[in-house]
Coordinates of C-alpha atoms in Angstrom, one line a residue:
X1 CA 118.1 122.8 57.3
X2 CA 116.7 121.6 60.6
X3 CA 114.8 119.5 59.2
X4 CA 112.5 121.3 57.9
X5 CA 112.4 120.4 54.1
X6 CA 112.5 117.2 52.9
X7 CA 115.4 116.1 50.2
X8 CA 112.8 114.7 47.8
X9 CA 115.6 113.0 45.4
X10 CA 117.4 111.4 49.0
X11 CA 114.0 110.4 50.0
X12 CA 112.4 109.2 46.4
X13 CA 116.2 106.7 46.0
X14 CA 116.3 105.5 49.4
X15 CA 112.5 104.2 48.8
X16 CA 113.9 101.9 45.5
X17 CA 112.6 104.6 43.2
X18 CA 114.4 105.3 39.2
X19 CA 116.6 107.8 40.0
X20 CA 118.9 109.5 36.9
X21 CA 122.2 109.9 37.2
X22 CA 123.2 113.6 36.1
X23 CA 126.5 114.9 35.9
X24 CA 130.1 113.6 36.1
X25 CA 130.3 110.8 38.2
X26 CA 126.7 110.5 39.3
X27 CA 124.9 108.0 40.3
X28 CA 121.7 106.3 38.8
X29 CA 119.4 103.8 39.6
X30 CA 117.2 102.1 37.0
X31 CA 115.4 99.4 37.5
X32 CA 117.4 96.9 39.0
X33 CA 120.2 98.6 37.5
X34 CA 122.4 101.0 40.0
X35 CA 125.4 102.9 37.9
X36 CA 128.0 105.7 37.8
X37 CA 128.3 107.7 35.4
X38 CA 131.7 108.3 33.7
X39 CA 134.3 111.0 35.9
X40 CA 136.0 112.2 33.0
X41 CA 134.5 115.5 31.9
X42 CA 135.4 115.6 27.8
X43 CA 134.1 111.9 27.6
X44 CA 130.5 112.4 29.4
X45 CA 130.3 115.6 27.5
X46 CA 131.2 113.8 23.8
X47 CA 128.1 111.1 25.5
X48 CA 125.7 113.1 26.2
X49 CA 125.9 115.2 23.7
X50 CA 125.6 112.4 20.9
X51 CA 122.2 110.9 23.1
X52 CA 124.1 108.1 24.8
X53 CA 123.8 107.1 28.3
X54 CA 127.3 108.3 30.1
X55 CA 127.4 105.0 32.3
X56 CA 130.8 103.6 32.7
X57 CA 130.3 100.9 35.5
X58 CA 127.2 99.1 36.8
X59 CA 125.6 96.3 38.4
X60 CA 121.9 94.4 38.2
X61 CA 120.6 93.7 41.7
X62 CA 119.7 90.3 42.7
X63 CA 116.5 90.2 45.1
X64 CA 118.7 89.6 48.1
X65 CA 120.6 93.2 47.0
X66 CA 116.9 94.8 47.0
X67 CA 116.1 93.4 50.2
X68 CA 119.4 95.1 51.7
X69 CA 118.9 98.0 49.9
X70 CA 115.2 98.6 51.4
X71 CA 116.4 98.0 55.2
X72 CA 118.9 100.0 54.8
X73 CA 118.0 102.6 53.5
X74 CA 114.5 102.4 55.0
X75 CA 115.6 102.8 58.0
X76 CA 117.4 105.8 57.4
X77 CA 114.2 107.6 56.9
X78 CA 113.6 107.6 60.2
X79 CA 110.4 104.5 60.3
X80 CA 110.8 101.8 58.2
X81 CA 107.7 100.0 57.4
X82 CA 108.2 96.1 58.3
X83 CA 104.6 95.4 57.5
X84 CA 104.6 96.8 53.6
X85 CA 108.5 95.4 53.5
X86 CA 107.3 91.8 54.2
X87 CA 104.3 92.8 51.5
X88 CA 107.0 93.7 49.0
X89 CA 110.3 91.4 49.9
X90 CA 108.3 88.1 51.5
X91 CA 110.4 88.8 54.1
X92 CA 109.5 89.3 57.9
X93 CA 112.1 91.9 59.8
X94 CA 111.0 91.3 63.0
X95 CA 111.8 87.6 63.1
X96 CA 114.5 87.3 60.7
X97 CA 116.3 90.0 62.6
X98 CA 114.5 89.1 65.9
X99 CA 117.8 89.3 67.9
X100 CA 119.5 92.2 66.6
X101 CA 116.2 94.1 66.5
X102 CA 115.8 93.5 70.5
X103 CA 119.9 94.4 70.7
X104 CA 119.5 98.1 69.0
X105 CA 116.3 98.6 71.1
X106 CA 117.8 98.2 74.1
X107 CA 120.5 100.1 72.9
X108 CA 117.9 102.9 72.3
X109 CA 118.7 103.1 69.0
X110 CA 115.1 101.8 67.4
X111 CA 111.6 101.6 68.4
X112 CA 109.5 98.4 66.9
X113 CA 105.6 98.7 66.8
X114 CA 102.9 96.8 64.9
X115 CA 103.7 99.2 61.4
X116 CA 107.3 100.5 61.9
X117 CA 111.0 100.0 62.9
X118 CA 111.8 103.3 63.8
X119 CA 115.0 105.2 65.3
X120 CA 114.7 107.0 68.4
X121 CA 117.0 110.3 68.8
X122 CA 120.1 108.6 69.4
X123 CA 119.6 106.0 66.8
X124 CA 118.8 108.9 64.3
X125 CA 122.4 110.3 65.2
X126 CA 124.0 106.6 64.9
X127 CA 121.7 106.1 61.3
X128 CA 124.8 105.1 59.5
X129 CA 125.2 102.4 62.1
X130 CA 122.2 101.0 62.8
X131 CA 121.7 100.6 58.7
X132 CA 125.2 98.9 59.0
X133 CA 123.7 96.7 61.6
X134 CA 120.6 95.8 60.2
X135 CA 122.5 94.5 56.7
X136 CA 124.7 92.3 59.3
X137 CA 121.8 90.9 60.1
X138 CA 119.8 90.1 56.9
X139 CA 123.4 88.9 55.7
X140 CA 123.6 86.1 58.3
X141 CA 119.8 84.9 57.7
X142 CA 121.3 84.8 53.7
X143 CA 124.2 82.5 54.9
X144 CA 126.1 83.8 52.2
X145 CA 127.4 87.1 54.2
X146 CA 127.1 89.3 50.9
X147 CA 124.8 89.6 48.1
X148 CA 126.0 89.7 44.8
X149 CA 128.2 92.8 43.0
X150 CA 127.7 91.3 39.8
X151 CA 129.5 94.6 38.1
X152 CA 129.4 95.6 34.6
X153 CA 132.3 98.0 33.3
X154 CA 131.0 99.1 30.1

């Protein structure tokens, strides 16, 4: 509430980080693996209970996924850190995104320095859209428009 704790979990999965899916129809990350678990409430209970992994539908990230995944959920931590992203991905933010960067900061919406893309006030209240806007972007360096949903229904 106002800010003033942090959601560890939100915070921990928006950096890449394992997170376990518990509970009906939860959400995982493993690895390159992202998956939900199964929505029907006899069936995850039978799963779990005989050690099993409840999982009913998944996908493996490509590196192009993990690159879209880090922007954009990066920047909905408020700074994203271009600098340790290119370290990581290989990938320089500032000029593969060079015009849409300059776009949302004269929109307001972000703040580049040296370390960090970061959203200003408003861009913090347009977060969903800015994130939207940055995937646009890496999309179109991609020339493929999408990365790939390779999904596994187990």
């Amino acid at each position: 509430k106002g800010g003033e704790h942090d959601q560890l979990n939100t915070r921990s999965r928006w950096l890449g980080n394992d997170s376990y899916a518990c509970g009906v129809s939860a959400y995982g990350t493993l690895g390159t693996w992202n998956y939900q678990n199964t929505n029907d409430i006899p069936a995850y209970t039978e799963i779990v209970e005989s050690g099993e992994l409840p999982a009913f539908r998944a996908y493996n990230a490509n590196s192009f996924d993990l690159i879209i995944r880090d922007a954009v959920m990066g920047i909905k931590l408020i700074h994203l850190d271009h600098v340790a992203f290119r370290e990581k991905h290989g990938l320089d933010l500032l000029r593969a995104c060079d015009q849409d960067l300059a776009r949302l900061e004269q929109g307001g919406f972000v703040t580049v320095d040296e370390q960090n893309i970061s959203l200003t006030e408003l861009g913090v209240i347009y977060a969903d859209s800015v994130s939207r806007y940055l995937e646009h972007s890496l999309k179109r360096v991609n020339g493929t428009g999408s990365g790939s949903r390779a999904r596994v229904r187990f």
